[in-house]
Short mmCIF file of C-alpha atoms in Angstrom, two decimals:
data_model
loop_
_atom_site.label_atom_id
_atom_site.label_comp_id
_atom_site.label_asym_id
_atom_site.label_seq_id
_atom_site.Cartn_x
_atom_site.Cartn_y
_atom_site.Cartn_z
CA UNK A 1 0.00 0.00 0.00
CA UNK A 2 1.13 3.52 -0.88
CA UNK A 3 -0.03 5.24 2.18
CA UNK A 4 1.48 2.16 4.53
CA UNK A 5 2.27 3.87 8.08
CA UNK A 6 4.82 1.89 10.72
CA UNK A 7 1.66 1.40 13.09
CA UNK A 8 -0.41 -1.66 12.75
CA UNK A 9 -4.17 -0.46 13.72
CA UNK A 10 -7.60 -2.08 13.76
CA UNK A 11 -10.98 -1.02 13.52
CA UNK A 12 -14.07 -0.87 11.90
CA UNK A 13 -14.58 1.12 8.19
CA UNK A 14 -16.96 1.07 5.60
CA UNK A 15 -16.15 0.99 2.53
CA UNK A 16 -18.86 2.57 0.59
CA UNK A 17 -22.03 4.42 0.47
CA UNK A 18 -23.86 1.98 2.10
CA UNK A 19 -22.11 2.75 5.30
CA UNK A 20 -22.25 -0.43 6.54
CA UNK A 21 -19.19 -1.11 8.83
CA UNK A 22 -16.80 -4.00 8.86
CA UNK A 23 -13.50 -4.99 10.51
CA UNK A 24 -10.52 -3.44 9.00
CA UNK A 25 -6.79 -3.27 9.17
CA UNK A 26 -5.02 -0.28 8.90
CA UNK A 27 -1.87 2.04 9.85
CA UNK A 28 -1.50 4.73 11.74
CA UNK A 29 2.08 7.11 11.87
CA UNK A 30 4.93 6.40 14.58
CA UNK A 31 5.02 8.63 17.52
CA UNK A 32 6.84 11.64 16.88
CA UNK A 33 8.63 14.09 19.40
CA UNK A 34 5.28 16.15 19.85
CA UNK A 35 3.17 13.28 19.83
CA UNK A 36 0.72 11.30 22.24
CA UNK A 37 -0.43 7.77 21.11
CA UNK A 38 -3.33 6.37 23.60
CA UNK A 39 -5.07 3.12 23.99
CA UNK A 40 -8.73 3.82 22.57
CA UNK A 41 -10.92 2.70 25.44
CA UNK A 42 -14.32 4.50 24.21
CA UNK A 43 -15.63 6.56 21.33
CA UNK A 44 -19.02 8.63 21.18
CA UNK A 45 -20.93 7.72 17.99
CA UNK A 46 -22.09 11.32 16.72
CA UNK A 47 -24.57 12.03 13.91
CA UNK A 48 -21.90 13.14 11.54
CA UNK A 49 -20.25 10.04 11.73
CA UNK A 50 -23.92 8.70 9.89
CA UNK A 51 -23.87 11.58 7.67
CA UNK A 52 -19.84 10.07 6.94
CA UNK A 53 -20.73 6.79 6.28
CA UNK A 54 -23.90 7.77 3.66
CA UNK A 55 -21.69 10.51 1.94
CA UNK A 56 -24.33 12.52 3.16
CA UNK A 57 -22.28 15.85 2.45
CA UNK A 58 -20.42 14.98 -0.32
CA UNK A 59 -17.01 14.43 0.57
CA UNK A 60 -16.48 10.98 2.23
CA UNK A 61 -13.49 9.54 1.06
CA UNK A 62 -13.47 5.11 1.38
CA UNK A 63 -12.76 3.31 3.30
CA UNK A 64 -13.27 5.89 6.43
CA UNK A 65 -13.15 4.63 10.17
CA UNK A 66 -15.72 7.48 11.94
CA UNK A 67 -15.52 8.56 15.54
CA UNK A 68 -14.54 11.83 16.87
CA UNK A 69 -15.48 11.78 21.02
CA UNK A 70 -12.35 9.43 21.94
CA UNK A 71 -11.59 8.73 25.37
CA UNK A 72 -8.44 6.73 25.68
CA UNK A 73 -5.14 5.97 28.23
CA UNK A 74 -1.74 7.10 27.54
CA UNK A 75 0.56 4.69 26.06
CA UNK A 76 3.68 7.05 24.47
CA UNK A 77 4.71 10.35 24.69
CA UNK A 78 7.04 11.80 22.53
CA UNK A 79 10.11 13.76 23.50
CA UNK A 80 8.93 17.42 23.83
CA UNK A 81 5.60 16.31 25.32
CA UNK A 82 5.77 17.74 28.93
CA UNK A 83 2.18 18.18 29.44
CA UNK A 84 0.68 14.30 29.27
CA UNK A 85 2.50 11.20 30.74
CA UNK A 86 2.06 7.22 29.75
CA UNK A 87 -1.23 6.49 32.01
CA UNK A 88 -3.28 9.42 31.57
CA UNK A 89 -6.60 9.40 30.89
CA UNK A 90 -7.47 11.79 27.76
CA UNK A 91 -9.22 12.49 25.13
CA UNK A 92 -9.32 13.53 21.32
CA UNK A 93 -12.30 15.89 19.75
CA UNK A 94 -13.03 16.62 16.40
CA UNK A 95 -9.48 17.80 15.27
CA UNK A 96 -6.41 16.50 15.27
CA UNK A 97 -4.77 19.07 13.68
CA UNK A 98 -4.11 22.51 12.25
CA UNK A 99 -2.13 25.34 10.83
CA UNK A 100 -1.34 26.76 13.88
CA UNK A 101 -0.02 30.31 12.34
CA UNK A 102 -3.12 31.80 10.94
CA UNK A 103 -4.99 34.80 13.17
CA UNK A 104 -7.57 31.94 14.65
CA UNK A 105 -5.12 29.53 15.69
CA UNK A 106 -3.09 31.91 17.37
CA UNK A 107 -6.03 33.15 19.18
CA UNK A 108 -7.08 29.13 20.50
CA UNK A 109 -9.62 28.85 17.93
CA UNK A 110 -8.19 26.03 15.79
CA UNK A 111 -11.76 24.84 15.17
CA UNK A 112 -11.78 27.84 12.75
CA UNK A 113 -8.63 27.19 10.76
CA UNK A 114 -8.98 27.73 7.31
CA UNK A 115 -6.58 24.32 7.28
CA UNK A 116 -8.13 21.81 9.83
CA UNK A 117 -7.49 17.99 9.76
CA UNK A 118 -10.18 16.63 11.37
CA UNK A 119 -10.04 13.06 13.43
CA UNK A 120 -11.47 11.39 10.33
CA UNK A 121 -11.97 11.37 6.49
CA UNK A 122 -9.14 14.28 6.43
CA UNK A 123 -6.44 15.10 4.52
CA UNK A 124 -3.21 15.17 6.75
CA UNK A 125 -0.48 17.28 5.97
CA UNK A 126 1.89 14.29 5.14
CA UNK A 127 -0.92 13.10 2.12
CA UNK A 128 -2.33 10.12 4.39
CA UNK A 129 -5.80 10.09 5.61
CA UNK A 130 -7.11 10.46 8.54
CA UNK A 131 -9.04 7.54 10.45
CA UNK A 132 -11.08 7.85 13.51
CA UNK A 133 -12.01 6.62 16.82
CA UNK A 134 -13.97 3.76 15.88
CA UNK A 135 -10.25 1.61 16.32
CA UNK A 136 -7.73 0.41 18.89
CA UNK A 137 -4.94 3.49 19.03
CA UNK A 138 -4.58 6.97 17.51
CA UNK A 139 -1.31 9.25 17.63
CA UNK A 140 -2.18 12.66 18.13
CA UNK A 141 0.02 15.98 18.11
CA UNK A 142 0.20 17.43 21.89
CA UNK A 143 -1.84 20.41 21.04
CA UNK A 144 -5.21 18.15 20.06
CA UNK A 145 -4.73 16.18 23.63
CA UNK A 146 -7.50 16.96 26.10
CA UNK A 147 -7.00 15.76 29.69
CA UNK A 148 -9.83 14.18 30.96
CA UNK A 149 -11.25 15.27 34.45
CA UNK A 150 -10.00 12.58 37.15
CA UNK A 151 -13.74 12.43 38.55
CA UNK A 152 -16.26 11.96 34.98
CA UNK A 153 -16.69 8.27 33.97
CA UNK A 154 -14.68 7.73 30.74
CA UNK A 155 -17.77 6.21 28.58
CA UNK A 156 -20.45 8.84 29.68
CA UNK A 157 -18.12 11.34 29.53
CA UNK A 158 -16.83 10.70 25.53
CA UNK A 159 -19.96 12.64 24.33
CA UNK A 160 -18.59 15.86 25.39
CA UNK A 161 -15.90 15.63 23.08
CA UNK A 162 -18.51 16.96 20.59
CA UNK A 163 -21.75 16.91 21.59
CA UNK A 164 -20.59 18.92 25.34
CA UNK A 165 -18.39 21.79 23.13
CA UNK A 166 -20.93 22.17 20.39
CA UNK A 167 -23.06 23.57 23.11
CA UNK A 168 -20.77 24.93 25.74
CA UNK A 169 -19.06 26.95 22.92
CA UNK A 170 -21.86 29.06 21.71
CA UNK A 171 -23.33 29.99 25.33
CA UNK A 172 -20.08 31.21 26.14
CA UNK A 173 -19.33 33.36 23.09
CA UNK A 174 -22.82 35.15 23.12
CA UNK A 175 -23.20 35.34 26.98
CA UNK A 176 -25.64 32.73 27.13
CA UNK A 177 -24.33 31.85 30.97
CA UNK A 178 -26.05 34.72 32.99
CA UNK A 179 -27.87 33.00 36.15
CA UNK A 180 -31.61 33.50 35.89
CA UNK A 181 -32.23 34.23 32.53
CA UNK A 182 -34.17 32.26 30.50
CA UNK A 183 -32.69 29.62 27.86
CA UNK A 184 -34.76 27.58 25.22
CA UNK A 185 -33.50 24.15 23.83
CA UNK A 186 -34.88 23.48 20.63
CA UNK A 187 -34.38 19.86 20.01
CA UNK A 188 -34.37 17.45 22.57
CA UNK A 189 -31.07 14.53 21.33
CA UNK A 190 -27.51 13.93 21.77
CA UNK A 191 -26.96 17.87 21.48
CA UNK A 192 -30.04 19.33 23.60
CA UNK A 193 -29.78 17.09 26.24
CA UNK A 194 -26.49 18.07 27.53
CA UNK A 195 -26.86 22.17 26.94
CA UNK A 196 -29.89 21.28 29.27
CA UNK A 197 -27.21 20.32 31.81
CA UNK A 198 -25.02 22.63 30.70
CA UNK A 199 -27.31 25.56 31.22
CA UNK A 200 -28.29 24.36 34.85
CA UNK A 201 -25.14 24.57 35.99
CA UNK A 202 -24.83 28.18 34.69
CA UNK A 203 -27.78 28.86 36.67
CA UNK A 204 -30.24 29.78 33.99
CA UNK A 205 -34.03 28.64 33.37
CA UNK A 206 -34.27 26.23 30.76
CA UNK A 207 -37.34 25.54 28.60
CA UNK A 208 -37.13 22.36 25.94
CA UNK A 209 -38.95 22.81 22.77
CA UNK A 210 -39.72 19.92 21.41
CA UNK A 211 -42.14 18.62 18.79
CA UNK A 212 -42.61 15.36 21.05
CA UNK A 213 -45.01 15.68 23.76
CA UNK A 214 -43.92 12.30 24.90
CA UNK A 215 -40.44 13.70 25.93
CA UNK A 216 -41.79 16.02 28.71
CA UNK A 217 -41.12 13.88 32.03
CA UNK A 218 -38.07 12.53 30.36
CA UNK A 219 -36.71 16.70 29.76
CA UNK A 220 -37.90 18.16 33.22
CA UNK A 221 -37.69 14.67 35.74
CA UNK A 222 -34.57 13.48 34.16
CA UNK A 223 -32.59 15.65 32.67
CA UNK A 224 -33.64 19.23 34.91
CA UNK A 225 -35.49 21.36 32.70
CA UNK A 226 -37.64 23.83 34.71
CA UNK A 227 -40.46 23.90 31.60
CA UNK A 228 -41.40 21.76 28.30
CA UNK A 229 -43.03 23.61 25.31
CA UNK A 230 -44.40 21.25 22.78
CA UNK A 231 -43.72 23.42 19.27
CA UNK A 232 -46.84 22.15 17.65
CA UNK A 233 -49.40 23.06 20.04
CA UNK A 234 -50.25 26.76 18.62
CA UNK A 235 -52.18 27.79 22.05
CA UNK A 236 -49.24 26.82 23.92
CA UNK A 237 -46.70 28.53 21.64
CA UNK A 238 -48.93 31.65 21.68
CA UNK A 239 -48.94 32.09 25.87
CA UNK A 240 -44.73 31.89 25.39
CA UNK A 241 -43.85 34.25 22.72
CA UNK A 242 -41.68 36.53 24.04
CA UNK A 243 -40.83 34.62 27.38
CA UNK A 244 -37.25 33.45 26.31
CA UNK A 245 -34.06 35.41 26.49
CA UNK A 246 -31.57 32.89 24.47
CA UNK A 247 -32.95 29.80 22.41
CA UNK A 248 -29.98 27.52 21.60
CA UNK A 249 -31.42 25.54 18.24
CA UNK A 250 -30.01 22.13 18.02
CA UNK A 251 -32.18 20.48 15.44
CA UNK A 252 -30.60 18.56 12.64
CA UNK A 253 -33.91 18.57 10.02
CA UNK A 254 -35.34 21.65 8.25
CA UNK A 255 -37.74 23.50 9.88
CA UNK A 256 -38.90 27.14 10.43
CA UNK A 257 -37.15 29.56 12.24
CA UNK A 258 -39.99 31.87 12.83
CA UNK A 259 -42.03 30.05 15.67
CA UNK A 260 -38.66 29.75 17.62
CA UNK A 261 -38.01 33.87 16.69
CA UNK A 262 -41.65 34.95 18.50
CA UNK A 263 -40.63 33.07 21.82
CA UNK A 264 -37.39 35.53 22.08
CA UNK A 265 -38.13 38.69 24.18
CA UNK A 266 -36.70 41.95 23.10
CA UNK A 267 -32.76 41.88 21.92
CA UNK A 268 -33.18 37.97 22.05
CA UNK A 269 -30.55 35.40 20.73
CA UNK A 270 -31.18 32.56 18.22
CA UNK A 271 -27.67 30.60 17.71
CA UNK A 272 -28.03 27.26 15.65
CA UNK A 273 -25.90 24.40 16.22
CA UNK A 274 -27.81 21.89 14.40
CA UNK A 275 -26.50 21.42 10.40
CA UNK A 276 -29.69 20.64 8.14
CA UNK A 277 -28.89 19.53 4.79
CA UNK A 278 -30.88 22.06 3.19
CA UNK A 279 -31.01 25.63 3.27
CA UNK A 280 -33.50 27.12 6.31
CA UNK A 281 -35.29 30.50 5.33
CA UNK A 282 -34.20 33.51 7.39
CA UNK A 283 -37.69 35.88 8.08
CA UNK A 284 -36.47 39.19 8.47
CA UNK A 285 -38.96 41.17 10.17
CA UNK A 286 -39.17 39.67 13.23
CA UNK A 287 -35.37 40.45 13.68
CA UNK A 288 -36.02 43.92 12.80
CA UNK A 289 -39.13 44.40 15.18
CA UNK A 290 -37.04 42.87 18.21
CA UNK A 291 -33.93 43.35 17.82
CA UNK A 292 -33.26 40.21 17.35
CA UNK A 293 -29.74 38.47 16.35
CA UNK A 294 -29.73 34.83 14.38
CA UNK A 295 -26.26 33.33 14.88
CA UNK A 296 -24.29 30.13 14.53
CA UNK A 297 -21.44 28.30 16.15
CA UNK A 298 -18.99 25.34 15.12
CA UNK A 299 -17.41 23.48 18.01
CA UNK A 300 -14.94 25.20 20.03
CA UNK A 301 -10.86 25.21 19.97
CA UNK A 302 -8.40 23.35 22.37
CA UNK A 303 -8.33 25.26 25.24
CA UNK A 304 -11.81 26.36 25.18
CA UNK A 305 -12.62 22.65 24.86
CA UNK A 306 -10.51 21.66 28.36
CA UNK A 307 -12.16 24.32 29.90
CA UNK A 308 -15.47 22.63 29.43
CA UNK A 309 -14.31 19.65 30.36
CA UNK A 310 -13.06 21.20 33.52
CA UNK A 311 -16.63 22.31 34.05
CA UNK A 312 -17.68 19.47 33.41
CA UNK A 313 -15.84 17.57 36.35
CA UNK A 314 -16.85 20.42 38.53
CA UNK A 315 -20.51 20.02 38.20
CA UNK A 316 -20.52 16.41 37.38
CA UNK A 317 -22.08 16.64 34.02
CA UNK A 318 -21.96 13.84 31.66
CA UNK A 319 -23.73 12.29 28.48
CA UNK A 320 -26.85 9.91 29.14
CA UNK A 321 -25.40 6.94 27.03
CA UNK A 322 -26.10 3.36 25.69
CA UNK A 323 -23.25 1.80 26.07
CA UNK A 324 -22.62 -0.56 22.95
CA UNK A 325 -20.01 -3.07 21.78
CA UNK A 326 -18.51 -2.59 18.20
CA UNK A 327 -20.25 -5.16 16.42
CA UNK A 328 -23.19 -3.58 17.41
CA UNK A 329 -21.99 -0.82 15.93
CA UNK A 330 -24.59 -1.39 12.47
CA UNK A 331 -27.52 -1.68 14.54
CA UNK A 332 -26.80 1.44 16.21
CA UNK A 333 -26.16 3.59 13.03
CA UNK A 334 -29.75 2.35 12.01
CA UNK A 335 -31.29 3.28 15.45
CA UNK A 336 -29.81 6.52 15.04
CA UNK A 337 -31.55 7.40 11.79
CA UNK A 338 -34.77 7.12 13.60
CA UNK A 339 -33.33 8.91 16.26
CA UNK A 340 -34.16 6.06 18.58
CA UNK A 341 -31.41 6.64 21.28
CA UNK A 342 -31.50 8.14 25.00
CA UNK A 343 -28.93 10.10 24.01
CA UNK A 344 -25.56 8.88 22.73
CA UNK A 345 -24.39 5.80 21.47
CA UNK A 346 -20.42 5.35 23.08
CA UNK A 347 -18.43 1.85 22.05
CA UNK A 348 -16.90 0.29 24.62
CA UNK A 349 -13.98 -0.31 22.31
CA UNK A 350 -11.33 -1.62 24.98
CA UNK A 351 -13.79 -4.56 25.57
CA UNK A 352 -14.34 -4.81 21.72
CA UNK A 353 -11.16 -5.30 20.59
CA UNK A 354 -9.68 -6.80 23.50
CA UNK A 355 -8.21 -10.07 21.65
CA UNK A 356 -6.90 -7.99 18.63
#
């Protein structure tokens, strides 16, 4: 093989559009003097690792190994590492790389590099690909090394890799923390659930909006929420308009933005996480009547990312997961198409590949 690396790996690919995933043998680099290889013991399955497999967005390249919310135990350091010792528990996000020159990487927000090599189905700079999480080791520049609070559980706690920054990120940039103000969820999954929990610990009010009624005891006895506002009951969406400060929007489909601009008060927030495949229409006069501001946000950088994780440990918050094996792994992607997980999918991949 061309692209043959000194590192024998193993995990699971596919191979083509049908995203169906199989055992397969691989390579990864040797550890180099800035490098930390780590034992993979679990990886959070996220939606875009479905939206991978299908070629969803157009640029899968096969065969791709997914997973980007890797929480694994150190196993090499190289020689200028100083920061991460063989036995630490840590973890790897959605990057593994970047330019680290341009204005956004000098500023900790590598997530915005115009040059990013993400965990998986990325080029790297040496002209290999990148695989993911769904495998056995990874070797990992220092600077894309999280360390993972001593006190979170290591599967539960994967999740935030993404899921936890993709959240955290956003209510910190537009001062979404402020105790006792009022924060809508829109979308009640892998996302929502843990900006719920998130949100609580910043002391704010937290309403889910959800199109399922059947989610209410699950939102408010579970998972904290103070209210539940079912989107498609018109009398109940009337009685809210304008009872919401922030509305964090974490839904995936296409849907209109207008219902979830009436239940912002005055100089309200809208910031979407979610990534629909289509184009969503953006209804101006509302914004102009309130003052209102639409925004978006990616996941965050490095040290924005250990900071949540910090958080994290301090208030205890985790992912609510189903803990899987990784020849379950098929079953799973087709659950999460119908969306039928409470809330995140993590492979116990230690376990899994235990006799490899």
């Amino acid at each position: 093989m061309a692209n043959e690396l000194p590192v024998k790996a193993f995990g699971w690919a596919a191979s083509d559009t049908s995203g169906t995933l199989a055992p397969f043998h691989f390579s990864r680099r040797e550890n180099g003097v800035d490098d930390v290889t780590l034992k993979i013991l679990f990886c959070g399955v996220c939606h875009s690792d479905l939206h991978t497999l299908k070629n969803d967005w157009g640029f899968t390249t096969y065969p791709v190994v997914p997973g980007h919310e890797i929480v694994g135990v150190v196993t090499e350091v190289g020689n200028n590492v100083k920061n991460f010792k063989v036995g630490d528990k840590v973890g790897v996000g959605v990057i593994v790389e970047s330019c680290k020159e341009c204005e956004n990487c000098q500023q900790d927000l590598e997530n915005y590099c115009p040059r990013p090599v993400f965990t998986y189905n990325s080029p790297y700079y040496d002209g290999t690909r990148t695989q993911g999480g769904y495998s056995n080791i990874v070797v990992v520049h220092q600077r894309y090394v999280l360390r993972f609070p001593e006190n979170l559980p290591l599967d539960a706690g994967a999740p935030l890799l993404c899921a936890g920054i993709t959240v955290y990120s956003p209510m910190k940039y537009y001062g979404m923390t402020e105790p006792g103000k009022h924060l809508g969820v829109a979308g009640l999954g892998g996302l929502g659930h843990v900006a719920i929990k998130l949100a609580k610990a910043f002391g704010l009010k937290v309403t889910v909006i959800s199109s399922s009624p059947n989610k209410q005891a699950e939102a408010i006895d579970r998972l904290g929420a103070d209210f539940f506002l079912v989107s498609s009951d018109p009398a109940k969406m009337k009685a809210a308009l304008g009872t919401m400060d922030y509305i964090i929007d974490t839904i995936s489909a296409v849907h209109s933005l207008i219902p979830l601009l009436g239940l912002l008060k005055l100089n309200g927030k809208l910031v979407t996480v979610g990534l629909p495949n289509k184009p969503l229409e953006l209804p101006i006069f509302p914004l102009v009547a309130g003052r209102k501001l639409i925004g978006g946000s990616n996941f965050g950088g490095l040290k924005e990312t250990q900071e949540m994780l910090d958080f994290c440990g301090k208030h205890n918050i985790t992912a609510d997961i189903e803990l899987i094996k990784m020849d379950q792994i098929n079953t799973a992607m087709e659950r999460l198409s119908r969306a039928d997980v409470k809330y995140r999918f993590v492979i116990d991949v230690a376990s899994s590949f235990s006799s490899f």
